[in-house]
Amino acid sequence: MSERKKSLITTINNQRKYSQVAKAAVLSSAMLARKNSSSRGAPGSAAPFGARESIAAISDMLSTQHKKPVRSSYVESDRVEWALKIACTISMITVCLHTPRTIELFPPLTYIILAADFISVSVFMLDSVLRIHYEGIFRCDSSYLSNRWSQFSVFISIIHLLSFLLHCYQLIGKLHFSEISRILLFSDKFFPFLHLNYRVWYGVIRSIRPFIIIRLIPLIVKFKLPKNRIEQLLKRSSQQVKNVTLFFVFFMTLYAIFGIQLFGRMDYHCVQPKTDPNNVTIMDLAIPDTMCAPEGIGGYECPNPMVCMQLNLNAKGEGFYGMFNDFGASVFTVYLAASEEGWVYVLYDCMDSLPSYLAFLYFCTLIFFLAWLVKNVFIAVITETFAEIRVQFSEMWQKKEVTLDEGFRKKLEKTDDGWRLIRLDGEVEAEGPKQKLQWMLRSMYFQCFVIIFVVLNAIGNAMFVYRHDETDIPRKHNFYLFEVGFTILFNVECIIKILCYGFRNFIRRGIFKFELILCIGSSLNCVKFFYERNYFTYFQTFRLLRLIKASPILEDFVWKIFSPGKKLGGLVIFTIAFICCCSAISLQLFYSVPNLHHFRTFPQAFMSMFQIITQEGWTDFVVEVLRATDDNLVPFVALYFVAYHLFVTLIVLSLFVAVILDNLDMDEQLKKVKQLKAREATTSMRSTLPWRLRVFEKFPTRPQMAVMRKFVRCGLNFIKLQVFRADSDFPMPKVRGSFTHQFAVDHSLETTDVMETDFEFPKRLMRSAGKRKISKHGLTFRQIGSTSLRCSLNNLLEKSRSMTGKFLQTAVRNKQFNMYSENGDLSRPSDSAPKKNAKQGEIDIRALQQKRQLAEITRNRIEEDMRENHPFFDRPLFLVGRASQLREFCKKLVHSKYDSQDDGINGGGKTKKRFKEIRALIGIMPYIDWAMATVTILSCISMLFESPWPTTGENLVMNNAYLQIMDYFFVLAMTFELCVKIIANGLFFTPKAVVRDVGGVMNLFIYFTSVIFLAWMPKHVEINSLAQFLMICRAMRPLRIYTLVPHIRRVVLEFFRGFKEIVLVTILMIVVMFIFASFGVQIVGGKLAACNDPTISSRDNCTGVFWQKLFVTRLEVYGKDTEAMHPKIMVPRVWTNPRNFNFDHVGNAMLALFETLSFKGWNVIRDILWNRHGPWAVVFIHIYVFIGCMIGLTLFVGVVIANYTQNRGTALLTVDQRRWHDLKARLKMAQPLHVPPKPSESARLRTKLYDLTMSRWFNQAFALLVVLNSFTLVIPWNVEEEEQRATYVFTVTALAACMNMLFVVEIILKVIAYTFSGFWQSRRNRVDLLITVFGVIWIFLHFFVALPSSKIDVDVQVELKKFTYTFGYLVVILRFFTIASRNSTLKMLMLTVVMSMFRSFFIITALFLLVLFYAYTGVILFPMVKYGMAVSKHVNFRTASEALVVLFRCLTGEDWNDIMHDCMRSAPFCYWIEGMNYWETDCGNFYGAIIYFCSFYLIITYIVRNLLVAIIMENFSLFYSSEEDALLSYADIRNFQYVWNMVDQEQKRTIPVERVKFLLRLLKGRLEVNPETDRILFKHMCYEMERLHNGEEVSFHDVLYMLSYRSVDIRKSLQLEELLQREELEFIIEEEVAKQTIRTWLEGCLRKMRNPSQKDSEGVIPSGGHPVVHSSGHSSISHEETIAQRLRFESNRGDSVDTEETESSEEDTPPPIRKKAAVKNRRGSIPDVLSRTGLFQEAARKFMVGSSSEKKQVKSRSPETVQLLPKRACSEIRKGSGQPKNFHLQLNVYDLPDVEERGEDSPFSPKNLSDEFIGEHSPLVITPSLPVPSTQGSPRPLMPSETTKDIDKWWNSLVD
């Protein structure tokens, strides 16, 4: 062995020794850190999470210990690394150029490629050989081939070598054989194999070479994280992507098998009567080709003389897409439809083949679930993963400098004027002329001057219009001079800045660099040669970007999005590199496929793969590739393109959303500041009146004399009293000499004596009531004045103290303060709240809450002043009185609603209600709003039947009396509603006016337009007339529901709150569109026009007529490509622009680019530019699509999601607050486990079956059986399929029946094992039982009824088989749904989707209402538009229902621009005569169509639909949470579920509050509470459960929420309001627990002080005990502590005693207390208070009395009785001295669970449970004499008896 290898082995061994030492040190420090962080003394301790972080960091430290041995320097040198980079780049370039078509264009390229490949192969092979030589192959762990990266490098090197040899072989094959023999000197007979021909498809081996880019990644990107952390991140993210992909496959499989059974083989077409179904030509089909249904099915019926015939076509002939023949074709169709491209054509075929409602429901649900919900889960996965990776790689993306823009760097310097900030860009103060120039450049006037000229330049470029005549050339020359002038102007500006600052300082600023580049480029563009060829036009158009600097808000927004250049720039580079890699792979795979022109060269392959990313026309592209591919390779090619599309659309595009959301995210501290500012803004808004009420401040005050009245009860009537009142009867501010006070207190009338005299007041009352009609019942009098007021307050306090725990927090928070001072100012009640010294940087939450309360009081005081000083304030319509009976009645009518929160408190008990969700839905708005919503819905349903067809107008509301009924009803109902609401709340100038926001204005607008239309009812409505506008306003009626339903109104408000960012994104996109539109006008304006005859190239020859081919079908039939057989029509030749777009002026260009912004039609623009202007013009549209679409559209997605989360409050949450938010939602989803009860040991058969059915393999086996059962639906189950393949159909149905019988066996086994009651407890078991019963019914009907029914009648058998087949596959599909409950991943993701659906219910409702408004408007604007390229029998606006289908199609973006252009058709391209009604013409509306479709797509698709993505992302965080970042993981929740199932043996979902302490003792993991080490926390938790639920039963979620609060640091995790509530609750709990503990101790002390003889014989002095001198002078050892603890211990235990103590109670001498020392250690400090009488009394007053209100609360509480001494002592006295007289002492002692029971048995033993539950509520019994145990075994001296009267007297004197 060489010396080098020996030294290498020695180095490895030394490193292993050092790593072991380091590992031991790190582990020891980890154990110490874990021990220190495991303390849970504080309730809010966050120690568990800190421990987990330390463990994660330690694992990283350990991973860094394993380092590879030191290698040779030149192997890892920079030169070798650069050589590898260059070799990888060369390899990538050569593989992109190596195609026959490319070499054909430039033949010498083949030798250049060969030489470059030789260089790259040499570098790769040399690198591999050197590394193998120095590292070895397999001898040690650090050898070369032990690393996966090295294995990949060797594999790629071998592929490159084979590719190089294949290229050499190809070149040799092209030479003549004789030349080969002369060169190689070989003979023909020895080497005959040289005659082998080279096959083109051999080049497929080069398709692996593009993966060399993977080897280039580690050479360029250097990761700073440890290797194991990177692997952990990749593993976790890949696992999440795998789970979501599985979920996506689940839904695809579901819809695939459902499509197979629902549609099956759709082979029926309308053809000529004599058509051969096996040999169909294009002449046999209808124009256009239409699918149909046999007679009686309900589909489309062919017109005469066409017939509906089933054609026999193969998969290539049908085109693959739209087939449901088998499982593979169905999955392919479902996936393509889920991409929202081309799905409508499959929908229309299905609507023609079957009843239309089935197809519509199928595809609508498919789009909703797959395209909108499930696929958007990928965005959530990528966003969450990217956020985690961003945190880990934050150092890589951290800016090395302070800012990216060096021009903003400043430094602090001292000058003559003092300290000043000096910029480091060299802008020093100059002298002379330069100083004036600097002042001019920095001035606001100069900046405005420059911005104005930029705008003028942009406007000038936008004003040019190509007219396609001789005036275009001179006008173009004038605009050239115009551009030269502006270029000179901006060049002068740049020169002045250079002269002023100097070139070095000028070039430092980024904005100056940009301006210099623009000046150079635009100057070159002014050269006539370059200007005509548009080489530098980009610089001219990009000058408009300088406008962004004009708006600080827009500049900040752009900076926020694009300033982290590494993230977004790196993602752009990654996307381009990935597309290039996939393009090179596809190029090498498909360049040899005949009749396929998409992969001839690399640019064509790049455009094709880029088109798949945009999804525009990608289905047609894939179908074309599949048709050109060999039949055996079709599945693999389809899988390749589907995998590529899945990755780029669901992962790559989601990365853009993740990056933008990450850029929009805020810092943790900034989030807290934003939270505070948001609440302060709300506070300031609450302190002022709205502007409509401030108008009263402009008028002089006119206070009115008012008679204050009081009412007293007289039987069932009220008697009004005047004058006789006391000044304390009405609450008034303490304002000395106020205006109201002098009238309220009339000292001239001696009412005080009257009020204080009990016998005179009834007389006055009777005299005042004598004139009124008195009922038969006797009068009931009540005392008024200060006495009654004090009594009422006392009653109120008593009532608040008797509240249940549900209202405890509310009662504590809503304390009454005396808010008014003597001078009328508001006082701050800050001293009343419990104070805690806040740490530095924390928010004073209590001060913020008090500020909000003060703001509310300020506003209420202002309103009261308004009512006092302005007589017309708060008077509806200035007529209705403030307190009139009519108004009160209307208020009750308006505000009456169902109270879903009423829990039966008035009745005294809490009622358990069913259907809580439905009750809560009913209670969201008043009854009158429900009635109006119902009326509005009925009116909208009536409007659905309005139609302009037929053209006679008989189905219009103006001409149909039946349709007018709901209009009249709606107007009358809304009139009543508005009248009632105006009388109750006022119209405008009242606090709760009807018109107080935009919703009120919209209500009045809808009402008045409905009234005007109903009164007018126009019979003649022209296009663009006032009557048509009035009908459009009437179509806004569905939006009325927005103002009625508060949740929908909240959705709209949240949308408009984030409208600022949406407007900024819109402005930014308009600027980008304007730049590219100007560029398009410059380069292709006026150049896109051509003749519609492709054979004519000049405009002069474009005359006459020609035969134009007609589009017939997408099928591949004979004659489709034959010129003679293809149907044609003669049309005139026209020289015109393309149909849908042109760049003749900026307006048309921006419209075309807006359509392109939705990825629609951009491929058409690309193809036209390629054909008419060459390949270079295509770069323009690709750059725009990439920048405008892939980045611009994701901006909309990111901004909408960010605004939604901000309005929901989740965007401003910190990391800890977000985890707490997710934890609460996770706990809400958690439910008790339905674990069936385990049978007893005696039932051996049931026990075995129980273990069998609960085993894992049993569940997995039946889950696999469910999957196999579902795959029996891979072929259609119908009668037609049975006629063609009877054996296959019978086989799969028989297999399904057999498997269904196995499910019957499963049910039987579970019923036997669990018993039927235990089986029925689980919902999953109930569903399985129901599906199994359906399966048994199907087996009986199909195999025993339908199949043998052929003996009766054939028609009966056919109908019965149709039913049984349908019923059978529905049963199998229902069984397929149960797979989600058997897989935890699918179950959690299903819960995510279901929760998203429920949370998005109101958003979807708002979306539907808006779409309904657009549908009604479309029927009015485009009712009878003539058929065109897109408008057809399926796509039209003739009825509102058909318009809804069209708009749903537009919502998915499917060719919405083609529909818009068809609806833009106007005269003279349609039939129109002046004065015609809009339903009598087939014209559309040009400008109306643009506004209609663009606004619909912008609002609905870009904004509203993205809210679904936001909701899914919010809910998906629950699924994505892991063990590391979750406060409580799923394992902890599952542990709690298991423990709960042990305690809740009856499975009632509730347990008695006494069992909570047993549940807490059984918990493990993060929820573990040790009663010994965490006894204070244990006390608080138990007391919280008892008080919040008033000693009643607690539910599963009650305990779980309590544990979650106690497991987190509430100061970090909770938001402000919730934190305040929780702190107040915990403060009360701590205070009450302390009081209870001291009370219990004082009881023992009291007994000890009154019985001094007890302390001499009470126990043994423990070791280490010290005597305590009492005030009485007696010396005592620490046995007082033992007595106090024993009294407290026995008071809590009651009859629950240890077994040994119970047995020893029968003996004469009881044993000594064994728990004395342990108890002493816990309460050792409490008896020290007795050493000083003053301290004792102070402690008693502090803990026992508290405030006066707390003393009243103690007295009002029902006394709880507790037995102070054990039961055995009482029984012992009864045996020894007869039956002494017992007495009971009832004290106000809280019933706390015992935490010091150490010798007890299992907490669930029957004895302990009964003793615990009974003993805690047993009465306190004190006997005259009780023995006290001692260590010597001597009998305990008896205690003299005492009465409760003496104790109460002493206690009261102590308290007072």
XYZ file of C-alpha atoms in Angstrom, residues 296-537:
242
model
C -85.560 7.913 -26.992
C -82.342 8.697 -25.103
C -82.797 12.443 -24.990
C -79.844 13.858 -26.937
C -79.614 15.747 -30.206
C -81.793 14.511 -33.071
C -80.405 14.794 -36.607
C -82.362 16.894 -39.099
C -83.735 15.292 -42.223
C -82.398 13.695 -44.349
C -79.466 12.951 -42.017
C -79.589 9.868 -39.815
C -77.953 9.039 -36.477
C -75.503 6.191 -37.032
C -72.831 4.521 -34.926
C -69.434 4.791 -36.650
C -66.561 2.371 -36.196
C -63.478 4.565 -35.710
C -60.201 3.860 -33.968
C -58.612 6.034 -31.298
C -56.497 7.991 -33.775
C -59.507 8.637 -35.908
C -61.494 9.997 -32.972
C -58.558 12.037 -31.751
C -58.061 10.489 -28.277
C -59.518 13.546 -26.526
C -63.183 13.176 -25.584
C -63.251 9.394 -25.403
C -64.694 7.404 -22.515
C -64.345 3.971 -24.106
C -61.971 2.531 -21.524
C -60.112 3.536 -18.404
C -56.969 4.870 -20.103
C -58.851 7.042 -22.592
C -61.169 8.267 -19.862
C -58.282 9.301 -17.561
C -56.617 11.129 -20.450
C -59.862 12.971 -21.242
C -60.466 13.881 -17.611
C -56.962 15.278 -17.211
C -57.165 17.375 -20.365
C -60.584 18.681 -19.309
C -59.202 19.527 -15.860
C -56.645 21.772 -17.567
C -59.623 23.908 -18.704
C -58.526 23.714 -22.326
C -60.840 22.247 -24.953
C -63.228 20.820 -22.365
C -66.265 22.641 -23.781
C -66.105 20.702 -27.044
C -66.228 17.447 -25.091
C -69.119 18.931 -23.101
C -71.027 19.780 -26.274
C -70.476 16.271 -27.648
C -71.776 14.773 -24.413
C -74.769 17.142 -24.429
C -75.613 15.952 -27.946
C -75.174 12.287 -27.028
C -77.062 12.312 -23.711
C -79.521 14.545 -21.867
C -77.787 17.896 -21.525
C -78.225 18.253 -17.755
C -76.150 15.112 -17.057
C -73.205 16.344 -19.095
C -73.442 19.845 -17.654
C -73.460 18.615 -14.045
C -70.593 16.202 -14.721
C -68.289 18.773 -16.283
C -69.222 21.600 -13.913
C -68.350 19.497 -10.882
C -65.210 18.239 -12.645
C -64.004 21.789 -13.286
C -64.938 22.919 -9.780
C -63.250 20.096 -7.898
C -60.298 19.240 -10.097
C -59.432 22.577 -11.697
C -60.450 24.986 -8.939
C -60.032 23.077 -5.695
C -57.741 20.072 -6.009
C -55.244 21.588 -8.444
C -55.017 24.740 -6.365
C -53.887 22.604 -3.463
C -50.601 22.353 -5.363
C -50.223 26.111 -5.017
C -50.702 25.718 -1.279
C -48.110 22.922 -1.142
C -45.526 24.865 -3.120
C -46.172 28.046 -1.158
C -45.794 26.335 2.212
C -42.705 24.453 1.028
C -41.162 27.566 -0.441
C -41.796 29.473 2.770
C -39.985 26.785 4.730
C -37.093 26.641 2.285
C -36.893 30.426 2.321
C -36.466 30.376 6.074
C -33.722 27.792 5.842
C -31.919 29.493 2.965
C -32.421 33.030 4.200
C -28.660 33.488 4.442
C -28.269 32.700 0.760
C -30.821 35.348 -0.227
C -29.709 37.884 2.330
C -28.414 41.110 0.871
C -24.738 41.619 1.438
C -25.191 45.359 1.380
C -27.698 47.589 3.037
C -29.655 48.261 -0.139
C -29.553 47.190 -3.732
C -29.661 50.750 -4.952
C -26.371 52.327 -4.025
C -27.807 55.760 -4.508
C -29.758 55.536 -1.273
C -26.767 54.841 0.949
C -26.005 57.659 3.364
C -23.600 58.434 6.134
C -23.708 60.763 9.112
C -21.185 63.601 9.049
C -20.636 66.677 11.157
C -20.738 69.986 9.305
C -20.768 73.618 10.313
C -24.554 73.455 10.560
C -24.466 70.360 12.743
C -24.843 66.633 12.057
C -26.266 65.847 8.629
C -26.925 62.765 6.483
C -24.604 62.825 3.464
C -25.295 60.552 0.495
C -22.407 58.435 -0.701
C -23.185 58.747 -4.391
C -20.907 61.707 -4.799
C -23.611 64.350 -4.772
C -21.459 66.814 -2.966
C -22.265 70.424 -3.005
C -20.529 72.054 -5.941
C -19.744 75.680 -6.466
C -20.546 77.976 -9.273
C -22.757 76.903 -12.189
C -22.775 73.244 -11.087
C -24.425 74.226 -7.845
C -27.299 75.803 -9.738
C -27.552 72.748 -11.959
C -27.727 70.474 -8.932
C -30.416 72.627 -7.407
C -32.347 72.523 -10.675
C -32.043 68.732 -11.030
C -33.229 68.145 -7.478
C -36.152 70.529 -7.748
C -39.712 69.314 -8.025
C -40.283 71.433 -11.113
C -37.597 69.638 -13.077
C -38.962 66.237 -12.108
C -42.477 67.238 -13.188
C -41.032 68.669 -16.393
C -39.346 65.343 -17.239
C -42.456 63.314 -16.377
C -44.611 65.554 -18.577
C -42.284 65.031 -21.518
C -42.272 61.260 -20.975
C -46.076 61.282 -21.023
C -46.137 63.469 -24.128
C -43.727 61.115 -25.862
C -45.915 58.125 -24.989
C -49.077 59.927 -26.158
C -47.389 60.889 -29.396
C -46.430 57.298 -30.107
C -49.966 56.174 -29.281
C -51.594 58.643 -31.671
C -50.248 57.087 -34.838
C -52.850 55.089 -36.788
C -52.202 52.964 -39.871
C -54.902 53.584 -42.467
C -53.508 51.276 -45.151
C -53.364 54.018 -47.775
C -50.837 56.435 -49.271
C -50.930 58.769 -46.244
C -49.168 56.287 -43.979
C -45.660 57.015 -45.345
C -45.596 60.836 -44.866
C -47.253 60.559 -41.461
C -44.699 57.943 -40.482
C -41.912 60.364 -41.465
C -43.444 63.101 -39.309
C -43.551 60.795 -36.337
C -39.902 59.945 -37.007
C -38.997 63.616 -36.641
C -41.173 63.769 -33.527
C -39.222 60.889 -32.004
C -35.872 62.456 -32.927
C -36.824 65.641 -31.108
C -37.744 63.813 -27.883
C -34.581 61.720 -28.119
C -32.462 64.856 -28.318
C -34.304 66.286 -25.326
C -33.696 63.243 -23.135
C -30.077 63.045 -24.286
C -29.568 66.636 -23.184
C -31.010 65.714 -19.780
C -28.569 62.815 -19.465
C -25.588 64.980 -20.508
C -26.526 67.648 -17.950
C -26.627 65.035 -15.175
C -23.235 63.672 -16.204
C -21.723 67.144 -16.215
C -23.278 67.973 -12.895
C -22.398 64.811 -10.958
C -19.448 63.500 -12.899
C -19.494 60.233 -14.794
C -18.198 58.149 -11.893
C -20.852 59.382 -9.492
C -23.476 59.291 -12.214
C -22.925 55.658 -13.084
C -23.272 54.544 -9.455
C -27.007 55.163 -9.316
C -29.143 52.412 -10.764
C -31.785 54.767 -12.125
C -29.086 56.791 -13.910
C -27.704 53.625 -15.487
C -31.157 52.810 -16.809
C -31.539 56.323 -18.239
C -28.134 56.130 -19.913
C -28.979 52.813 -21.567
C -32.259 54.256 -22.821
C -30.473 57.269 -24.259
C -27.898 55.174 -26.095
C -30.511 52.770 -27.477
C -32.979 55.460 -28.529
C -30.147 57.429 -30.165
C -29.266 54.390 -32.256
C -32.955 53.993 -33.069
C -32.951 57.497 -34.575
C -30.581 56.313 -37.278
C -32.755 55.923 -40.362
C -31.419 52.478 -41.192
C -32.156 51.120 -37.734
C -35.458 52.980 -37.431
C -36.889 51.360 -40.549
C -35.901 47.888 -39.362
C -36.970 48.417 -35.711
C -33.782 46.987 -34.227
C -33.711 49.395 -31.259
C -37.390 50.212 -30.884
